[in-house]
PDB file of C-alpha atoms and ligand atoms in Angstrom:
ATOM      1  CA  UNK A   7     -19.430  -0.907 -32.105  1.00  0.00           C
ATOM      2  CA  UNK A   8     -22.306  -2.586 -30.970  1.00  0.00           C
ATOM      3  CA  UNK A   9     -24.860  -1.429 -28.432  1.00  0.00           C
ATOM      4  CA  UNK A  10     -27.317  -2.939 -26.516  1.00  0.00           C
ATOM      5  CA  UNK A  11     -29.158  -3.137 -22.890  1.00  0.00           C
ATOM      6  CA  UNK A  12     -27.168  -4.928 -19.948  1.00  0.00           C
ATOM      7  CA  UNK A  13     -29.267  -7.857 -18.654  1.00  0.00           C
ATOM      8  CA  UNK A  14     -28.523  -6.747 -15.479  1.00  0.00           C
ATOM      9  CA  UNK A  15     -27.683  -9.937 -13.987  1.00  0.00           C
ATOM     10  CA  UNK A  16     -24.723 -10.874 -11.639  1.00  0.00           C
ATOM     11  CA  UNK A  17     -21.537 -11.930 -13.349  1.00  0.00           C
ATOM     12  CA  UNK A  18     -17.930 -11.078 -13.915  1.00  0.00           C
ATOM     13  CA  UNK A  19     -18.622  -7.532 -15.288  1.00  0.00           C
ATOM     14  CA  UNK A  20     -16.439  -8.370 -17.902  1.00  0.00           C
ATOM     15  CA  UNK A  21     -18.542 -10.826 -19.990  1.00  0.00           C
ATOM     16  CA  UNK A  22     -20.823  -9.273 -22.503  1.00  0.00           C
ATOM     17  CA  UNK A  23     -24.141  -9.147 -20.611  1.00  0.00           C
ATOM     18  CA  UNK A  24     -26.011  -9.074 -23.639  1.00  0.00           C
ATOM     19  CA  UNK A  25     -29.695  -8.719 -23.065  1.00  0.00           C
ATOM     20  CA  UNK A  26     -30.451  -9.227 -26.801  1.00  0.00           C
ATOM     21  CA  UNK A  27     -32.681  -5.784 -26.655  1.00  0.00           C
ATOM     22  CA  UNK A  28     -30.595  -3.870 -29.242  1.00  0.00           C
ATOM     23  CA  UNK A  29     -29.486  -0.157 -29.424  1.00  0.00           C
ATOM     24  CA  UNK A  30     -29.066   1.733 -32.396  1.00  0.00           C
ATOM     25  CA  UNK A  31     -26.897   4.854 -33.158  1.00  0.00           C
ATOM     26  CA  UNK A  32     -29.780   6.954 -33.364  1.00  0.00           C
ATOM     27  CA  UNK A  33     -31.220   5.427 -29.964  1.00  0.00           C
ATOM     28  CA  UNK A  34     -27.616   6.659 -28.551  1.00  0.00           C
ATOM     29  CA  UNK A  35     -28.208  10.220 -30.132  1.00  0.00           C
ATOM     30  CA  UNK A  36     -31.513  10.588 -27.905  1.00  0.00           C
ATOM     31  CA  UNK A  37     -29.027  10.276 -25.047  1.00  0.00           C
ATOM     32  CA  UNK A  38     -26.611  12.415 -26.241  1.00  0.00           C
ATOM     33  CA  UNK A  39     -23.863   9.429 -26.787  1.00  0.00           C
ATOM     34  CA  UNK A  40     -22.356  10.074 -30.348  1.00  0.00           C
ATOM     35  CA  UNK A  41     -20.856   7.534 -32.493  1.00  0.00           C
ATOM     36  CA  UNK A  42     -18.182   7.446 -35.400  1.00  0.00           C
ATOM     37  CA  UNK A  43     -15.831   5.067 -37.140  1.00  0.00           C
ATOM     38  CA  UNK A  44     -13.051   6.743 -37.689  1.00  0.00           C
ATOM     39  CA  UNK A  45      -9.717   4.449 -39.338  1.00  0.00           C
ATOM     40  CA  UNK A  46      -7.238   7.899 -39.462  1.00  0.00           C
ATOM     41  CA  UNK A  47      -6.599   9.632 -36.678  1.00  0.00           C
ATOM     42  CA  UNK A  48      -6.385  13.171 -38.636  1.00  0.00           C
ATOM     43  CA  UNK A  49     -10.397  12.512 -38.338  1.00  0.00           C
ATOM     44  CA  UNK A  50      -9.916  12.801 -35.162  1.00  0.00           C
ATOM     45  CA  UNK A  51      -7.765  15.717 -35.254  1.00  0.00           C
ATOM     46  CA  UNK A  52     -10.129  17.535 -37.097  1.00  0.00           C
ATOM     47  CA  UNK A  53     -13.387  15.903 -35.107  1.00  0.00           C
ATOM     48  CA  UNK A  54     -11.395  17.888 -31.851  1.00  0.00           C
ATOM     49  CA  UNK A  55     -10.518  21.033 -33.197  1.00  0.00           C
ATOM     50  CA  UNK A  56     -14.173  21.318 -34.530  1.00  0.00           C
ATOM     51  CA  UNK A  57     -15.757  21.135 -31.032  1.00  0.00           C
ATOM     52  CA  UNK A  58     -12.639  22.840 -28.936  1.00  0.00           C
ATOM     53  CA  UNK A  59     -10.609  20.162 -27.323  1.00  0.00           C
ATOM     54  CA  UNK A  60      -7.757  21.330 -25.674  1.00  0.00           C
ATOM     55  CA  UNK A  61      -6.172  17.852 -23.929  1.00  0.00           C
ATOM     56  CA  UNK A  62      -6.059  13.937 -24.691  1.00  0.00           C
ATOM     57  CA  UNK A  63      -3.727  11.529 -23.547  1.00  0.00           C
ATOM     58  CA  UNK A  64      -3.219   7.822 -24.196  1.00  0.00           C
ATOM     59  CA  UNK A  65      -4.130   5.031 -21.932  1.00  0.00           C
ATOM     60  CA  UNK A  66      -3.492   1.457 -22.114  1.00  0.00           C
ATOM     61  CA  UNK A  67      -5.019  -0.687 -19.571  1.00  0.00           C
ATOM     62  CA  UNK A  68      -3.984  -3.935 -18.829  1.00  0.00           C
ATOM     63  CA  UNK A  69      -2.352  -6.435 -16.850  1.00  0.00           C
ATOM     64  CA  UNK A  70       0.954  -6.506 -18.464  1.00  0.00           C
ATOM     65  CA  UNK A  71       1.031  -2.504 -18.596  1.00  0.00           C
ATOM     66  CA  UNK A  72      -0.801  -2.017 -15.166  1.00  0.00           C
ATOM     67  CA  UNK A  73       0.586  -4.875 -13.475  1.00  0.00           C
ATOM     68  CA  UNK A  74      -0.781  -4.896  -9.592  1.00  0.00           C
ATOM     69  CA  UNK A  75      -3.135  -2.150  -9.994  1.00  0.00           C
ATOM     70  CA  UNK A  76      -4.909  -3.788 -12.880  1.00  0.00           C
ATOM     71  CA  UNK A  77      -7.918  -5.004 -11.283  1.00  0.00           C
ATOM     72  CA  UNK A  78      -8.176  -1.958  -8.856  1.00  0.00           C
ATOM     73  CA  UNK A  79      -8.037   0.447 -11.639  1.00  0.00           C
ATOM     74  CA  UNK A  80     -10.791  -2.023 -13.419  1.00  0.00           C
ATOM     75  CA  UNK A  81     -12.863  -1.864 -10.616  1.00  0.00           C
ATOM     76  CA  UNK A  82     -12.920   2.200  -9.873  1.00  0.00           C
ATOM     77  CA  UNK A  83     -13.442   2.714 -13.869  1.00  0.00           C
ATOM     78  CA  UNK A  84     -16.149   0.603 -13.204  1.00  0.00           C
ATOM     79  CA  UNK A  85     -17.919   2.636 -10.134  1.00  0.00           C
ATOM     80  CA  UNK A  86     -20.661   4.752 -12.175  1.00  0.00           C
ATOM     81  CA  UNK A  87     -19.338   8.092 -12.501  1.00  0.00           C
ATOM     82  CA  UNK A  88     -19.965  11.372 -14.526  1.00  0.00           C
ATOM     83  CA  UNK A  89     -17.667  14.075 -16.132  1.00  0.00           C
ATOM     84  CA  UNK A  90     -18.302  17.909 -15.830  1.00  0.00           C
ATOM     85  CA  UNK A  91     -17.620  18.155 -19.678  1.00  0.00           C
ATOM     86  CA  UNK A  92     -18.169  16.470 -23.079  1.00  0.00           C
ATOM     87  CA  UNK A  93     -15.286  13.700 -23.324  1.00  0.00           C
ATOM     88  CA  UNK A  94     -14.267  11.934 -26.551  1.00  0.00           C
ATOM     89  CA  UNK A  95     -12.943   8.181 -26.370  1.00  0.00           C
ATOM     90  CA  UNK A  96     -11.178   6.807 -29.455  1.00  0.00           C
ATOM     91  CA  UNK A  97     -10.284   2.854 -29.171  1.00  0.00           C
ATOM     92  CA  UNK A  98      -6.834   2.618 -30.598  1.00  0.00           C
ATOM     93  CA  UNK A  99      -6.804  -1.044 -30.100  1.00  0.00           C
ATOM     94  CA  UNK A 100      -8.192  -3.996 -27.761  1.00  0.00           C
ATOM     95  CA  UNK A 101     -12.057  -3.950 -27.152  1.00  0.00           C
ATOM     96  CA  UNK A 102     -13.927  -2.381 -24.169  1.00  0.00           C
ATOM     97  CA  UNK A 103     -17.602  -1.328 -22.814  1.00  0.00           C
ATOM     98  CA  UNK A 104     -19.034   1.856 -21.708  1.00  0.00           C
ATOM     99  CA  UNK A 105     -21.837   1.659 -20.043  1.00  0.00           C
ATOM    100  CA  UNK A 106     -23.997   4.539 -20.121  1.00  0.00           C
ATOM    101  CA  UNK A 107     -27.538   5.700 -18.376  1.00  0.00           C
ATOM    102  CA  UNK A 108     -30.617   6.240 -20.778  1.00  0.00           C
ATOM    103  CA  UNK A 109     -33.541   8.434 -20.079  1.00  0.00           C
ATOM    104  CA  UNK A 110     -35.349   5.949 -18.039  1.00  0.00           C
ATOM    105  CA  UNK A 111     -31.474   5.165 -15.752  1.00  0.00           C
ATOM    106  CA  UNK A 112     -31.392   1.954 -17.403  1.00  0.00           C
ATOM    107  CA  UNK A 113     -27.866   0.523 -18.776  1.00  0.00           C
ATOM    108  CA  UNK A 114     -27.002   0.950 -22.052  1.00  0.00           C
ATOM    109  CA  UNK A 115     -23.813  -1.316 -22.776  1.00  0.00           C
ATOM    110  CA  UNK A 116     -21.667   0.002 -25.689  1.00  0.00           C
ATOM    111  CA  UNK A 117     -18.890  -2.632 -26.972  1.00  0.00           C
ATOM    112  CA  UNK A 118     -16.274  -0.711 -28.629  1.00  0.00           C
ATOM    113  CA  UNK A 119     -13.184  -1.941 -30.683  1.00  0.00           C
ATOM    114  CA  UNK A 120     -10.422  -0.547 -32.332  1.00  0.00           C
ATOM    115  CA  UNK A 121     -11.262   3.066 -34.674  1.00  0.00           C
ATOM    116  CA  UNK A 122     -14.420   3.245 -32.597  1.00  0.00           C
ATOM    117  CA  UNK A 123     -15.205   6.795 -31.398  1.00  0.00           C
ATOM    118  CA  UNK A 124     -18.013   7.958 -28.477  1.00  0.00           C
ATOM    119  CA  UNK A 125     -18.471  11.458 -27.996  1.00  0.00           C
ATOM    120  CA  UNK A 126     -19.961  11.189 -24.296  1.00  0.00           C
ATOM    121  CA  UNK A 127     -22.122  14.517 -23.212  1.00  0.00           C
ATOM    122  CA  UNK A 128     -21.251  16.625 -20.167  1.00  0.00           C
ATOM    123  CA  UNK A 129     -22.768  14.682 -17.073  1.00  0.00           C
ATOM    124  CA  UNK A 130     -23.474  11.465 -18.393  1.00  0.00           C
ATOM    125  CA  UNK A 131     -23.839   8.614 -15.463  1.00  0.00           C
ATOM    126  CA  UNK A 132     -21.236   5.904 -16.922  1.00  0.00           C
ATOM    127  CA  UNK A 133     -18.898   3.459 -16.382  1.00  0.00           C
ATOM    128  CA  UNK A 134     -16.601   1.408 -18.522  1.00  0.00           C
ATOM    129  CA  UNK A 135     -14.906  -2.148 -18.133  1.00  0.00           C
ATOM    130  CA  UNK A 136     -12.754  -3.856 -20.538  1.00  0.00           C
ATOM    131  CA  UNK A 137     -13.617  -7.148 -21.977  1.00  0.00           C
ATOM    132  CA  UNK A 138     -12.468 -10.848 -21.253  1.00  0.00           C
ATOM    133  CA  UNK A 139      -9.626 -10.227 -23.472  1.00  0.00           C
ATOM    134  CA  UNK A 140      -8.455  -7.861 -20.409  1.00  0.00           C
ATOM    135  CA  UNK A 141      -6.931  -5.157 -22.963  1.00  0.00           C
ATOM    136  CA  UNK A 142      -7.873  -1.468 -24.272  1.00  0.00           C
ATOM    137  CA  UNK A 143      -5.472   0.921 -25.723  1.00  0.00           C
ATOM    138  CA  UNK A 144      -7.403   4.065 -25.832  1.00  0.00           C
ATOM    139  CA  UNK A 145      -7.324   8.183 -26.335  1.00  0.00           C
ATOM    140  CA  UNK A 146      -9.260  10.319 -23.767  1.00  0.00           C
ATOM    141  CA  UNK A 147      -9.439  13.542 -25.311  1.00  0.00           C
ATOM    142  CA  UNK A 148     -10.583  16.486 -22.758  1.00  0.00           C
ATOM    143  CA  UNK A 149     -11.855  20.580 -23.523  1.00  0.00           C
ATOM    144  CA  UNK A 150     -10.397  21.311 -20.792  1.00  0.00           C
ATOM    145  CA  UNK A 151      -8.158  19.272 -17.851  1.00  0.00           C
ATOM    146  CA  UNK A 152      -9.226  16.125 -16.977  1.00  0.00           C
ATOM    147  CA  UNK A 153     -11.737  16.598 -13.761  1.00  0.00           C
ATOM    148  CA  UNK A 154     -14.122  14.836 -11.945  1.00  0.00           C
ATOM    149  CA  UNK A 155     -15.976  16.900  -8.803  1.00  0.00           C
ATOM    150  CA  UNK A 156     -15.751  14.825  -5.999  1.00  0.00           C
ATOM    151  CA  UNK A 157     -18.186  16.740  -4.449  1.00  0.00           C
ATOM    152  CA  UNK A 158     -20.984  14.974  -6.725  1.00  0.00           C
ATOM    153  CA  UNK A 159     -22.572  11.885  -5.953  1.00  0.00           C
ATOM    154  CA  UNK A 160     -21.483   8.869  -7.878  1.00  0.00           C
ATOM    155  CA  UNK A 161     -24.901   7.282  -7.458  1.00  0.00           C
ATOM    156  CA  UNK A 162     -28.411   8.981  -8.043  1.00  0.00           C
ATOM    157  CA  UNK A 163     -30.399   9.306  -4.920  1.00  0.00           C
TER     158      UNK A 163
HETATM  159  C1  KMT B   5     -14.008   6.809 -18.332  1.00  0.00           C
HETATM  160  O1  KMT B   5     -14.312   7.949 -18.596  1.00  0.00           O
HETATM  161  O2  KMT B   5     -14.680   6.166 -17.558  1.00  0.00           O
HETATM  162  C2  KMT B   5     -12.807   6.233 -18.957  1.00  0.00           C
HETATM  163  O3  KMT B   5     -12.102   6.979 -19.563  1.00  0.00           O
HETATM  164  C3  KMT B   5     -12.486   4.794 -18.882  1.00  0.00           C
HETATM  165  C4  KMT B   5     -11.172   4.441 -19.483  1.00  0.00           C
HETATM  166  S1  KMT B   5     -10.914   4.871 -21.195  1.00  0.00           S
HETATM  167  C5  KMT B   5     -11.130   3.405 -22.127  1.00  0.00           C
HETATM  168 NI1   NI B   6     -15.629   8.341 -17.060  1.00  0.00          NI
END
């Protein structure tokens, strides 16, 4: 894991973006991101049972496993978003970054690699891209089913 603040600038969303303004862990705590290593997955068992999640499911996203719909489903994971509950994301393998809103709506980019783990708060603005490398294999676990209310604006006014 390592966080820091997007430069903002125009670019193939994929490349690191790296303003060289770092983020700590506990900076991520102040906006409710949480952060573990965790190398077994019975961690993660346990981590889920603790806080009451119900669902996960596996994801791999690439080229080779995505084929066409690769850059399409790139592009929508990349359209800033929120979820109605808390979501956990555990990197299985590959490399990614979430993107998250601070306090102050300013991007907070969050690289994540394999036995990473981000708790993400209910209603978090977000979005996530994977890397150059063009490959994430990742858990989503979910409280409840997976659900996004299309009703809410992806943007805020
Ligand atoms: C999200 O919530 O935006 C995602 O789950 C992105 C794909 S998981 C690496
Ligand atoms: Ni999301």
């Amino acid at each position: 894991m390592k966080a820091y603040f997007y430069d903002n600038l125009p670019g193939d969303q994929r490349l690191p973006h790296d303003s060289g303004r770092e983020v700590t862990v506990s900076d991520l705590e102040k906006v409710g991101v949480l952060y573990f290593r965790i190398p077994e997955l019975e961690g993660v068992n346990a981590l889920a049972s603790e806080r009451g999640y119900k669902n996960r499911d596996e994801i791999t996203i690439s080229p080779e496993k995505m084929g066409a719909i690769y850059e399409t489903k790139v592009k929508q994971f990349f359209d800033e978003h929120l979820h109605e509950d808390e979501e956990i994301r555990y990197i299985r393998d590959g490399a990614g970054y979430f993107d998250v809103r601070n306090e102050g709506d300013e991007w907070i980019r969050i690289k994540l690699v394999k036995d990473d783990l981000i708790i993400l708060p209910a209603g978090i603005y977000h979005r996530f891209t994977t890397d150059d490398t063009d490959y994430i294999q990742a858990m989503r676990l979910f409280k409840e089913e997976p659900q996004v209310d299309a009703s809410q604006p992806h943007r805020r006014a």
